[in-house]
Tab-separated table of C-alpha atoms in Angstrom:
chain	number	residue	atom	x	y	z
X	21	MET	CA	7.488	-1.778	-35.778
X	22	ASN	CA	7.671	-0.608	-39.391
X	23	ASP	CA	10.678	1.605	-38.662
X	24	LEU	CA	12.558	-1.065	-36.678
X	25	VAL	CA	11.980	-3.797	-39.252
X	26	ARG	CA	12.999	-1.612	-42.196
X	27	GLN	CA	16.017	-0.183	-40.392
X	28	HIS	CA	17.506	-3.379	-38.972
X	29	THR	CA	16.223	-6.373	-40.974
X	30	ALA	CA	15.967	-7.758	-44.498
X	31	LEU	CA	12.251	-8.662	-44.270
X	32	SER	CA	10.044	-7.811	-47.244
X	33	ASP	CA	6.834	-5.778	-47.090
X	34	SER	CA	4.771	-8.982	-47.263
X	35	ASP	CA	6.780	-10.419	-44.338
X	36	LEU	CA	6.183	-7.206	-42.390
X	37	GLU	CA	2.466	-7.448	-43.120
X	38	TRP	CA	2.475	-10.988	-41.671
X	39	LEU	CA	4.129	-9.702	-38.492
X	40	HIS	CA	1.481	-6.975	-38.225
X	41	LEU	CA	-1.218	-9.627	-38.568
X	42	LEU	CA	0.457	-11.681	-35.832
X	43	VAL	CA	0.766	-8.705	-33.499
X	44	SER	CA	-2.926	-7.873	-34.015
X	45	GLU	CA	-3.759	-11.377	-32.725
X	46	TRP	CA	-1.174	-12.174	-30.087
X	47	GLN	CA	-2.972	-10.579	-27.137
X	48	LEU	CA	-4.930	-13.848	-27.165
X	49	LEU	CA	-1.749	-15.939	-26.943
X	50	SER	CA	-0.422	-13.721	-24.134
X	51	ASP	CA	-3.631	-13.995	-22.098
X	52	LEU	CA	-3.951	-17.760	-22.585
X	53	SER	CA	-0.285	-18.247	-21.647
X	54	PHE	CA	-0.400	-15.886	-18.626
X	55	ALA	CA	2.887	-14.651	-20.104
X	56	ASP	CA	4.665	-11.685	-21.676
X	57	LEU	CA	5.508	-11.923	-25.362
X	58	VAL	CA	8.436	-10.225	-27.106
X	59	LEU	CA	8.938	-10.535	-30.855
X	60	TRP	CA	12.617	-10.772	-31.858
X	61	VAL	CA	13.731	-10.506	-35.482
X	62	PRO	CA	17.296	-11.220	-36.703
X	63	THR	CA	19.149	-8.193	-38.063
X	64	LEU	CA	20.299	-7.784	-41.641
X	65	ASP	CA	23.832	-9.085	-40.916
X	66	GLY	CA	22.537	-11.986	-38.780
X	67	THR	CA	24.690	-11.073	-35.779
X	68	ARG	CA	21.964	-9.666	-33.537
X	69	TYR	CA	18.252	-9.698	-32.750
X	70	VAL	CA	16.035	-6.603	-32.514
X	71	SER	CA	12.831	-6.597	-30.483
X	72	VAL	CA	10.079	-5.084	-32.646
X	73	ALA	CA	6.953	-5.660	-30.512
X	74	GLN	CA	5.900	-6.539	-26.981
X	75	MET	CA	2.697	-7.673	-25.286
X	76	ARG	CA	1.810	-8.032	-21.606
X	77	PRO	CA	-0.934	-10.373	-20.344
X	78	ASN	CA	-4.253	-9.234	-18.908
X	79	THR	CA	-4.495	-12.494	-16.972
X	80	GLY	CA	-1.305	-12.492	-14.920
X	81	PRO	CA	1.681	-10.462	-13.627
X	82	THR	CA	4.204	-9.145	-16.128
X	83	SER	CA	7.779	-10.370	-16.387
X	84	TYR	CA	9.030	-7.097	-17.853
X	85	GLN	CA	8.599	-3.814	-16.035
X	86	ASP	CA	10.473	-1.975	-18.802
X	87	ASP	CA	9.643	-1.518	-22.457
X	88	MET	CA	11.641	-3.994	-24.528
X	89	VAL	CA	10.810	-2.628	-27.992
X	90	GLY	CA	13.925	-1.462	-29.823
X	91	HIS	CA	16.435	-3.476	-27.769
X	92	LEU	CA	19.291	-5.165	-29.637
X	93	VAL	CA	20.737	-8.453	-28.380
X	94	PRO	CA	23.847	-10.136	-29.839
X	95	ARG	CA	23.346	-13.623	-31.230
X	96	GLY	CA	24.584	-16.194	-28.708
X	97	ARG	CA	23.515	-14.307	-25.611
X	98	ARG	CA	20.082	-15.986	-25.595
X	99	PRO	CA	20.544	-19.594	-26.718
X	100	LEU	CA	16.787	-20.311	-26.802
X	101	LEU	CA	16.327	-17.651	-29.494
X	102	ASP	CA	19.166	-19.146	-31.532
X	103	ALA	CA	17.774	-22.685	-31.258
X	104	ALA	CA	14.242	-21.656	-32.217
X	105	LEU	CA	15.470	-19.641	-35.210
X	106	ASP	CA	17.948	-22.239	-36.485
X	107	GLU	CA	15.873	-25.368	-35.853
X	108	GLY	CA	12.412	-23.907	-36.484
X	109	ARG	CA	10.900	-25.520	-33.380
X	110	ILE	CA	9.467	-24.423	-30.049
X	111	VAL	CA	12.258	-24.490	-27.461
X	112	ARG	CA	11.430	-24.922	-23.787
X	113	GLU	CA	14.710	-26.266	-22.382
X	114	GLY	CA	16.568	-24.478	-19.627
X	115	ASP	CA	16.078	-23.407	-16.022
X	116	PRO	CA	14.014	-20.343	-15.049
X	117	GLU	CA	15.769	-16.997	-15.241
X	118	TRP	CA	15.821	-14.645	-12.254
X	119	ARG	CA	14.915	-11.025	-12.964
X	120	GLU	CA	14.835	-8.652	-10.005
X	121	GLU	CA	14.264	-11.603	-7.628
X	122	VAL	CA	11.412	-12.908	-9.820
X	123	PRO	CA	11.725	-16.374	-11.410
X	124	VAL	CA	10.753	-16.310	-15.099
X	125	ARG	CA	10.251	-19.306	-17.380
X	126	VAL	CA	11.405	-18.512	-20.908
X	127	GLU	CA	10.230	-20.271	-24.059
X	128	SER	CA	10.914	-19.462	-27.711
X	129	ILE	CA	8.354	-19.859	-30.520
X	130	PRO	CA	9.520	-19.511	-34.141
X	131	VAL	CA	7.334	-17.318	-36.363
X	132	ARG	CA	6.993	-19.083	-39.690
X	133	ARG	CA	5.599	-17.821	-42.982
X	134	GLU	CA	5.585	-19.853	-46.186
X	135	GLY	CA	8.280	-22.173	-44.885
X	136	ARG	CA	10.642	-19.434	-43.660
X	137	VAL	CA	11.238	-18.413	-40.040
X	138	LEU	CA	10.892	-14.638	-39.850
X	139	GLY	CA	11.595	-14.220	-36.174
X	140	VAL	CA	11.077	-15.658	-32.707
X	141	ILE	CA	8.524	-14.947	-29.981
X	142	ALA	CA	10.023	-15.096	-26.502
X	143	ARG	CA	7.286	-16.203	-24.097
X	144	ASN	CA	8.165	-15.171	-20.537
X	145	THR	CA	6.060	-16.439	-17.629
X	146	ASN	CA	6.313	-14.888	-14.163
X	147	LEU	CA	6.504	-17.882	-11.788
X	148	LEU	CA	6.202	-15.898	-8.570
X	149	THR	CA	2.455	-16.519	-8.269
X	150	VAL	CA	2.362	-20.090	-9.597
X	151	ARG	CA	-0.245	-22.259	-7.872
X	152	THR	CA	-2.152	-25.437	-8.583
X	153	PRO	CA	-3.942	-24.611	-11.852
X	154	SER	CA	-7.727	-24.737	-12.098
X	155	ARG	CA	-9.658	-26.297	-14.956
X	156	LEU	CA	-9.926	-22.877	-16.574
X	157	GLU	CA	-6.175	-22.284	-16.356
X	158	LEU	CA	-5.388	-25.744	-17.737
X	159	THR	CA	-7.715	-25.069	-20.685
X	160	TYR	CA	-6.036	-21.708	-21.243
X	161	LEU	CA	-2.558	-23.252	-21.214
X	162	GLN	CA	-3.526	-26.121	-23.530
X	163	SER	CA	-5.107	-23.679	-25.972
X	164	ALA	CA	-2.016	-21.459	-25.806
X	165	SER	CA	0.163	-24.479	-26.578
X	166	ASP	CA	-1.965	-25.292	-29.633
X	167	LEU	CA	-1.773	-21.708	-30.903
X	168	ALA	CA	2.008	-21.638	-30.358
X	169	GLN	CA	2.396	-24.767	-32.458
X	170	MET	CA	0.254	-23.185	-35.188
X	171	ILE	CA	2.462	-20.071	-35.165
X	172	ALA	CA	5.552	-22.285	-35.442
X	173	ALA	CA	3.937	-24.140	-38.346
X	174	GLY	CA	2.873	-20.949	-40.135
X	175	SER	CA	-0.868	-21.655	-39.880
X	176	PHE	CA	-1.687	-18.864	-37.414
X	177	PRO	CA	-2.662	-16.058	-37.701
X	178	PHE	CA	-5.160	-16.762	-40.455
X	179	PRO	CA	-4.296	-14.925	-43.696
X	180	GLY	CA	-6.892	-12.374	-44.748
X	181	GLU	CA	-8.604	-12.225	-41.354
X	182	GLN	CA	-7.879	-8.832	-39.820
X	183	VAL	CA	-9.270	-8.684	-36.277
X	184	ASP	CA	-10.223	-5.480	-34.518
X	185	MET	CA	-8.955	-6.244	-31.034
X	186	ASP	CA	-10.832	-3.268	-29.573
X	187	SER	CA	-14.207	-4.812	-30.398
X	188	SER	CA	-13.415	-8.529	-30.750
X	189	PRO	CA	-14.075	-10.830	-27.752
X	190	ARG	CA	-11.078	-11.628	-25.537
X	191	ALA	CA	-10.254	-14.704	-23.514
X	192	GLY	CA	-11.458	-13.144	-20.262
X	193	ASP	CA	-14.835	-12.235	-21.775
X	194	GLY	CA	-15.767	-15.880	-22.222
X	195	LEU	CA	-14.079	-18.985	-23.671
X	196	VAL	CA	-15.433	-22.285	-24.945
X	197	ARG	CA	-13.196	-25.218	-25.977
X	198	LEU	CA	-14.679	-27.583	-28.558
X	199	ASP	CA	-13.540	-30.974	-29.781
X	200	ALA	CA	-13.249	-31.863	-33.468
X	201	GLU	CA	-16.988	-32.625	-33.657
X	202	GLY	CA	-17.999	-29.263	-32.200
X	203	VAL	CA	-18.938	-30.638	-28.768
X	204	VAL	CA	-18.128	-28.442	-25.774
X	205	GLN	CA	-15.259	-29.765	-23.654
X	206	TYR	CA	-14.999	-26.726	-21.398
X	207	ALA	CA	-16.897	-23.463	-20.958
X	208	SER	CA	-15.677	-20.640	-18.728
X	209	PRO	CA	-18.102	-19.117	-16.203
X	210	ASN	CA	-18.439	-15.956	-18.305
X	211	ALA	CA	-19.239	-18.009	-21.400
X	212	LEU	CA	-21.892	-19.972	-19.519
X	213	SER	CA	-23.443	-16.731	-18.212
X	214	ALA	CA	-23.616	-15.355	-21.757
X	215	TYR	CA	-25.481	-18.448	-22.966
X	216	HIS	CA	-27.819	-18.254	-19.995
X	217	ARG	CA	-28.616	-14.738	-21.244
X	218	LEU	CA	-29.720	-16.330	-24.525
X	219	GLY	CA	-32.052	-18.662	-22.647
X	220	LEU	CA	-29.932	-21.779	-22.015
X	221	ALA	CA	-31.125	-23.563	-18.873
X	222	ALA	CA	-28.573	-26.397	-18.776
X	223	ASP	CA	-24.782	-26.675	-18.738
X	224	LEU	CA	-22.805	-26.212	-21.962
X	225	VAL	CA	-20.340	-29.048	-21.440
X	226	GLY	CA	-21.258	-32.053	-23.563
X	227	GLN	CA	-23.554	-30.005	-25.810
X	228	HIS	CA	-22.949	-29.490	-29.525
X	229	LEU	CA	-22.319	-25.737	-29.558
X	230	GLY	CA	-23.542	-25.173	-33.113
X	231	GLN	CA	-26.819	-26.970	-32.585
X	232	ILE	CA	-27.553	-25.441	-29.192
X	233	THR	CA	-26.745	-21.951	-30.548
X	234	ALA	CA	-29.102	-22.431	-33.516
X	235	GLU	CA	-31.863	-23.597	-31.148
X	236	LEU	CA	-31.462	-20.548	-28.903
X	237	ALA	CA	-31.444	-18.078	-31.802
X	238	PRO	CA	-34.738	-17.166	-33.507
X	239	SER	CA	-35.720	-19.493	-36.328
X	240	ARG	CA	-34.328	-18.277	-39.634
X	241	GLY	CA	-34.953	-21.223	-41.924
X	242	PRO	CA	-31.944	-22.128	-44.076
X	243	VAL	CA	-29.719	-19.713	-42.139
X	244	ASP	CA	-29.782	-22.096	-39.181
X	245	GLU	CA	-27.468	-24.510	-41.000
X	246	ALA	CA	-24.917	-21.750	-41.525
X	247	LEU	CA	-25.191	-20.791	-37.851
X	248	VAL	CA	-24.554	-24.404	-36.804
X	249	THR	CA	-21.398	-24.444	-38.925
X	250	LEU	CA	-20.161	-21.086	-37.649
X	251	ALA	CA	-20.701	-21.903	-33.966
X	252	SER	CA	-19.042	-25.292	-34.416
X	253	GLY	CA	-15.741	-23.565	-35.146
X	254	TYR	CA	-14.964	-25.143	-38.501
X	255	ALA	CA	-13.651	-21.845	-39.909
X	256	PRO	CA	-12.219	-18.620	-38.465
X	257	ARG	CA	-15.213	-16.311	-38.253
X	258	GLU	CA	-16.685	-13.597	-36.065
X	259	PHE	CA	-20.459	-13.283	-35.764
X	260	GLU	CA	-23.312	-12.373	-33.418
X	261	VAL	CA	-26.272	-14.343	-32.135
X	262	GLU	CA	-29.435	-12.803	-30.715
X	263	GLY	CA	-32.154	-14.549	-28.790
X	264	ASN	CA	-34.334	-14.223	-25.692
X	265	GLY	CA	-33.520	-10.510	-25.527
X	266	GLY	CA	-29.777	-11.156	-25.312
X	267	VAL	CA	-26.979	-10.663	-27.838
X	268	ILE	CA	-23.627	-12.423	-27.740
X	269	GLN	CA	-20.658	-11.858	-30.005
X	270	LEU	CA	-18.653	-14.960	-30.918
X	271	ARG	CA	-15.303	-15.539	-32.561
X	272	ALA	CA	-14.364	-19.041	-33.700
X	273	ILE	CA	-10.701	-20.088	-34.005
X	274	PRO	CA	-10.014	-23.574	-35.442
X	275	LEU	CA	-7.120	-25.353	-33.685
X	276	LYS	CA	-4.727	-27.179	-36.015
X	277	PRO	CA	-1.481	-27.610	-34.086
X	278	LYS	CA	-0.281	-30.454	-36.354
X	279	GLY	CA	-2.091	-29.535	-39.544
X	280	THR	CA	-5.335	-31.346	-38.735
X	281	ARG	CA	-8.188	-29.698	-36.852
X	282	ILE	CA	-8.407	-31.145	-33.349
X	283	GLY	CA	-11.072	-28.738	-32.137
X	284	SER	CA	-11.783	-25.048	-31.833
X	285	LEU	CA	-11.656	-22.121	-29.481
X	286	VAL	CA	-14.742	-19.938	-29.336
X	287	LEU	CA	-14.321	-16.578	-27.643
X	288	LEU	CA	-17.560	-14.834	-26.773
X	289	ARG	CA	-18.849	-11.762	-25.058
X	290	ASP	CA	-22.255	-10.615	-23.865
X	291	VAL	CA	-22.915	-7.407	-25.848
X	292	THR	CA	-26.607	-7.096	-24.990
X	293	GLU	CA	-26.324	-3.717	-23.256
X	294	LEU	CA	-23.901	-2.390	-25.863
X	295	ARG	CA	-26.268	-3.235	-28.739
X	296	ARG	CA	-29.240	-1.832	-26.788
X	297	ARG	CA	-27.451	1.506	-26.368
X	298	GLU	CA	-26.453	1.510	-30.040
X	299	ARG	CA	-30.076	0.975	-31.053
X	300	GLU	CA	-31.202	3.768	-28.753
X	301	LEU	CA	-28.658	6.102	-30.347
X	302	ILE	CA	-29.794	5.085	-33.830
X	303	THR	CA	-33.399	5.718	-32.811
X	304	LYS	CA	-32.484	9.113	-31.353
X	305	ASP	CA	-30.528	10.045	-34.473
X	306	ALA	CA	-33.459	9.062	-36.668
X	307	THR	CA	-35.843	11.054	-34.445
X	308	ILE	CA	-33.621	14.144	-34.564
X	309	ARG	CA	-33.319	13.927	-38.351
X	310	GLU	CA	-37.091	13.541	-38.650
X	311	ILE	CA	-37.599	16.611	-36.452
X	312	HIS	CA	-35.274	18.673	-38.665
X	313	HIS	CA	-37.113	17.372	-41.729
X	314	ARG	CA	-40.489	18.395	-40.310
X	315	VAL	CA	-39.185	21.804	-39.223
X	316	LYS	CA	-37.881	22.342	-42.752
X	317	ASN	CA	-41.281	21.386	-44.208
X	318	ASN	CA	-43.085	23.711	-41.787
X	319	LEU	CA	-40.739	26.584	-42.635
X	320	GLN	CA	-41.301	26.012	-46.337
X	321	THR	CA	-45.067	26.110	-45.675
X	322	VAL	CA	-44.665	29.405	-43.811
X	323	ALA	CA	-42.566	30.771	-46.699
X	324	ALA	CA	-45.236	29.698	-49.188
X	325	LEU	CA	-47.970	31.420	-47.160
X	326	LEU	CA	-45.918	34.623	-46.939
X	327	ARG	CA	-45.303	34.473	-50.678
X	328	LEU	CA	-49.051	34.144	-51.346
X	329	GLN	CA	-49.742	37.042	-49.020
X	330	ALA	CA	-47.118	39.170	-50.797
X	331	ARG	CA	-48.835	38.620	-54.133
X	332	ARG	CA	-52.092	40.035	-52.701
X	333	MET	CA	-50.435	43.153	-51.289
X	334	ASP	CA	-51.223	46.448	-53.015
X	335	SER	CA	-48.355	48.260	-51.324
X	336	ASP	CA	-44.929	47.785	-52.961
X	337	GLN	CA	-43.254	48.390	-49.611
X	338	GLY	CA	-45.389	45.737	-47.890
X	339	ARG	CA	-44.804	43.274	-50.728
X	340	GLU	CA	-41.025	43.727	-50.497
X	341	ALA	CA	-41.107	43.299	-46.701
X	342	LEU	CA	-42.926	39.991	-47.058
X	343	ASN	CA	-40.494	38.837	-49.751
X	344	GLU	CA	-37.602	39.612	-47.398
X	345	ALA	CA	-39.327	37.521	-44.726
X	346	VAL	CA	-39.655	34.683	-47.244
X	347	ARG	CA	-35.878	34.727	-47.802
X	348	ARG	CA	-35.169	34.843	-44.067
X	349	VAL	CA	-37.376	31.841	-43.439
X	350	GLY	CA	-35.853	30.106	-46.454
X	351	SER	CA	-32.304	30.508	-45.121
X	352	ILE	CA	-33.279	28.760	-41.880
X	353	ALA	CA	-35.066	26.014	-43.834
X	354	ILE	CA	-31.860	25.321	-45.781
X	355	VAL	CA	-29.985	24.639	-42.524
X	356	HIS	CA	-32.674	22.271	-41.224
X	357	GLU	CA	-32.761	20.455	-44.558
X	358	THR	CA	-29.002	19.883	-44.304
X	359	LEU	CA	-29.289	18.746	-40.674
X	360	SER	CA	-32.017	16.267	-41.615
X	361	GLN	CA	-29.472	14.460	-43.814
X	362	ASN	CA	-26.684	14.284	-41.209
X	363	LEU	CA	-25.989	11.922	-38.325
X	364	ASP	CA	-24.961	14.701	-35.955
X	365	GLU	CA	-25.719	18.335	-35.205
X	366	ARG	CA	-22.936	19.632	-37.470
X	367	VAL	CA	-23.170	20.760	-41.081
X	368	GLU	CA	-20.861	21.487	-44.002
X	369	PHE	CA	-21.652	25.195	-44.266
X	370	ASP	CA	-20.148	25.750	-47.736
X	371	GLU	CA	-23.135	24.021	-49.328
X	372	ILE	CA	-25.529	26.137	-47.251
X	373	ALA	CA	-23.664	29.333	-48.168
X	374	ASP	CA	-23.857	28.510	-51.875
X	375	ARG	CA	-27.610	27.894	-51.657
X	376	VAL	CA	-28.166	31.119	-49.701
X	377	ILE	CA	-26.127	33.063	-52.280
X	378	ALA	CA	-28.160	31.537	-55.129
X	379	MET	CA	-31.460	32.289	-53.333
X	380	VAL	CA	-30.608	35.923	-52.640
X	381	ALA	CA	-29.106	36.464	-56.119
X	382	GLU	CA	-32.603	36.039	-57.552
X	383	ILE	CA	-33.474	39.556	-56.318
X	384	SER	CA	-30.539	41.171	-58.146
X	385	PRO	CA	-31.823	44.402	-59.765
X	386	GLY	CA	-29.308	44.240	-62.598
X	387	ARG	CA	-26.581	42.081	-63.993
X	388	VAL	CA	-24.843	41.441	-60.693
X	389	THR	CA	-22.899	38.227	-60.090
X	390	CYS	CA	-22.386	36.601	-56.685
X	391	ARG	CA	-19.552	34.213	-55.877
X	392	ARG	CA	-17.838	32.582	-52.883
X	393	ASN	CA	-14.126	32.207	-52.104
X	394	GLY	CA	-12.557	30.144	-49.328
X	395	ARG	CA	-14.215	27.563	-47.094
X	396	PHE	CA	-16.507	27.951	-44.118
X	397	GLY	CA	-15.946	24.304	-43.172
X	398	ILE	CA	-18.026	22.278	-40.739
X	399	LEU	CA	-20.049	24.258	-38.200
X	400	ASP	CA	-22.283	23.344	-35.286
X	401	ALA	CA	-26.019	23.766	-35.890
X	402	GLU	CA	-26.217	26.481	-33.218
X	403	VAL	CA	-23.743	28.517	-35.301
X	404	ALA	CA	-25.002	27.545	-38.764
X	405	THR	CA	-28.618	28.680	-38.241
X	406	PRO	CA	-27.958	32.300	-37.174
X	407	LEU	CA	-25.015	32.568	-39.599
X	408	SER	CA	-27.235	31.614	-42.540
X	409	MET	CA	-29.636	34.402	-41.580
X	410	VAL	CA	-26.773	36.885	-41.197
X	411	LEU	CA	-25.385	35.961	-44.609
X	412	THR	CA	-28.860	36.341	-46.128
X	413	GLU	CA	-29.322	39.820	-44.624
X	414	VAL	CA	-25.859	41.072	-45.651
X	415	LEU	CA	-26.288	39.833	-49.226
X	416	GLN	CA	-29.806	41.252	-49.477
X	417	ASN	CA	-28.524	44.603	-48.240
X	418	ALA	CA	-25.700	44.612	-50.807
X	419	LEU	CA	-27.919	43.716	-53.747
X	420	GLU	CA	-30.708	46.147	-52.790
X	421	HIS	CA	-28.661	49.232	-51.905
X	422	ALA	CA	-25.331	48.940	-53.750
X	423	PHE	CA	-26.681	48.685	-57.296
X	424	ALA	CA	-29.315	50.479	-59.334
X	425	PRO	CA	-31.534	48.654	-61.844
X	426	GLY	CA	-29.494	47.732	-64.901
X	427	ASP	CA	-26.104	48.113	-63.177
X	428	GLU	CA	-23.375	45.552	-63.677
X	429	GLY	CA	-21.305	44.480	-60.692
X	430	ALA	CA	-20.155	41.714	-58.396
X	431	VAL	CA	-20.620	40.624	-54.800
X	432	GLU	CA	-17.909	38.398	-53.367
X	433	VAL	CA	-18.170	36.349	-50.173
X	434	THR	CA	-14.797	35.325	-48.716
X	435	ALA	CA	-14.409	32.928	-45.770
X	436	VAL	CA	-11.143	32.359	-43.879
X	437	ARG	CA	-11.103	29.743	-41.130
X	438	GLY	CA	-8.428	30.014	-38.448
X	439	GLU	CA	-7.545	26.713	-36.767
X	440	ALA	CA	-5.872	27.854	-33.545
X	441	ARG	CA	-6.897	25.319	-30.912
X	442	ALA	CA	-7.462	27.851	-28.157
X	443	ASP	CA	-9.216	30.497	-30.254
X	444	ALA	CA	-10.464	29.222	-33.618
X	445	ARG	CA	-12.276	31.945	-35.570
X	446	LEU	CA	-14.143	32.363	-38.828
X	447	LEU	CA	-13.523	35.626	-40.702
X	448	ILE	CA	-16.174	36.417	-43.350
X	449	THR	CA	-15.885	39.350	-45.736
X	450	VAL	CA	-18.671	40.390	-48.124
X	451	ARG	CA	-17.457	42.906	-50.751
X	452	ASP	CA	-19.382	44.687	-53.478
X	453	ASP	CA	-18.261	47.150	-56.126
X	454	GLY	CA	-21.450	49.197	-56.002
X	455	ARG	CA	-22.189	52.828	-55.155
X	456	GLY	CA	-20.744	52.695	-51.642
X	457	LEU	CA	-21.997	53.936	-48.270
X	458	PRO	CA	-24.008	57.146	-47.915
X	459	GLU	CA	-22.300	60.178	-46.402
X	460	GLY	CA	-22.132	59.908	-42.597
X	461	PHE	CA	-23.515	56.360	-42.513
X	462	ASP	CA	-22.912	54.546	-39.194
X	463	PRO	CA	-23.640	50.779	-39.398
X	464	GLN	CA	-23.758	50.504	-35.583
X	465	ARG	CA	-26.610	53.025	-35.341
X	466	ALA	CA	-28.500	52.429	-38.593
X	467	GLY	CA	-32.151	51.631	-38.020
X	468	ASN	CA	-32.491	49.312	-41.031
X	469	LEU	CA	-34.247	46.108	-39.911
X	470	GLY	CA	-31.768	43.888	-41.783
X	471	LEU	CA	-28.768	45.496	-40.082
X	472	GLN	CA	-30.498	45.257	-36.701
X	473	ILE	CA	-30.958	41.518	-37.287
X	474	VAL	CA	-27.278	41.175	-38.269
X	475	ARG	CA	-26.030	43.044	-35.199
X	476	THR	CA	-28.287	41.090	-32.846
X	477	LEU	CA	-27.337	37.681	-34.241
X	478	VAL	CA	-23.600	38.316	-34.647
X	479	GLU	CA	-22.989	39.993	-31.309
X	480	GLY	CA	-25.711	38.302	-29.253
X	481	GLU	CA	-26.000	34.705	-30.468
X	482	LEU	CA	-22.642	34.164	-32.201
X	483	GLY	CA	-20.468	36.186	-29.807
X	484	GLY	CA	-18.643	37.839	-32.696
X	485	SER	CA	-18.177	41.282	-34.186
X	486	PHE	CA	-19.692	43.070	-37.178
X	487	ASP	CA	-18.466	46.068	-39.136
X	488	MET	CA	-19.335	47.767	-42.434
X	489	LEU	CA	-16.592	49.818	-44.142
X	490	PRO	CA	-16.025	51.617	-47.452
X	491	GLY	CA	-14.264	49.449	-50.039
X	492	ALA	CA	-10.616	50.024	-50.943
X	493	GLU	CA	-11.500	51.686	-54.260
X	494	ARG	CA	-15.278	51.664	-54.399
X	495	GLY	CA	-18.223	49.803	-52.994
X	496	THR	CA	-18.679	48.463	-49.483
X	497	LYS	CA	-17.011	45.820	-47.317
X	498	VAL	CA	-18.809	43.965	-44.521
X	499	VAL	CA	-16.578	42.103	-42.047
X	500	LEU	CA	-17.852	39.391	-39.690
X	501	ASP	CA	-15.508	37.851	-37.091
X	502	ILE	CA	-17.054	34.821	-35.349
X	503	PRO	CA	-15.571	32.335	-32.817
X	504	VAL	CA	-16.035	28.687	-33.889
X	505	GLN	CA	-14.958	25.231	-32.747
X	506	PRO	CA	-11.689	23.880	-34.242
X	507	GLN	CA	-12.321	21.449	-37.107
X	508	LYS	CA	-11.592	17.784	-36.382
């Protein structure tokens, strides 16, 4: 719609915003009218109309099998459009049109904003299935007529009220028609069923909707008065009411076809099961986060016990082995701490990598700096946990074996994330400028425990590859190639 309006018309951005607001609401008008709606806007030179939006009803057969958006019609070909635009009134004159052997009643509704007519809605009703209307259909049609008059007067849609049509109640979910005093004139079967879910034992017709809603909802003191006002439809609002184990979502629409409120439409939907599932998910999320939090605490306790044990060791080799275990446990604890703060089982691994680098850097035998380049991005927990351990082992190995006490140097961790949909991969390179690999060293056969852990985790759990190579000039380069999920 933006492109069509800006290409063919002279409407301002504020006018376009009004049309967007109308289009976000007009599914209601289409359903209540049992009719297709097409929005026509005059072109810049005033000689033609361009159709910028279209809506089909959920409550009846369509009048248009084809998409009408983008069609251009010369002025004069559709007299009802001309009359509605020029005279600023709803035009219903004329005999039904025949389209592919289907009779269609055509009406034109001017779209007014701040006294100016921006365009015209063509309301097209398929008459092939017309029958004697029921009370529900008569209420729908009367409500549609009131809304059409409000559109023609510029009082609908309501400025500043943006409705999410995916979650807002629709006419078929449940509809209540109120008079000016808030008393129910008509309630659809779905609306009555929703109120029965709240605990209503009687009929809704003749009841004051605000008062009966406040009585069915749990007592909230002063809030009850606000609930009475909301459910009486005095202002355009969307809200929820909970009682007797049920939850209904309501949307009030004041009806002012001639400038004075004559009543209200209240659309409502039973969302009891939806809210129950949402609460279960929230409870599960909270439980999962609590589990990660407790695992992190337990791992930190294990690390503390290992640290105490290391201090009591007489053997330097045994003490160093326990300190390595402390760092391995700590790397896993970092992942669980991050997961305990998230709503899902995915983590931003850059933060984890930085903390692992800082933790391992504490063992640096000399003046060695560690830094990270590139981004790991968001990773699943099943990837993040083993990867944190792998990164810990590779960094420990570099700091312990590449530099002698007192040496200066640097260790650089580089991450490159490929985003191919079919085969997204994470390439990690850890470079140091230390003494390099020993003569004849084979990383695939080395018996070092740290390298065995790296090989097992990378190839077994992560399904990737691991290699350790001499640096371009000096030092050592470790390359990890791991398959990951594409980032969303």
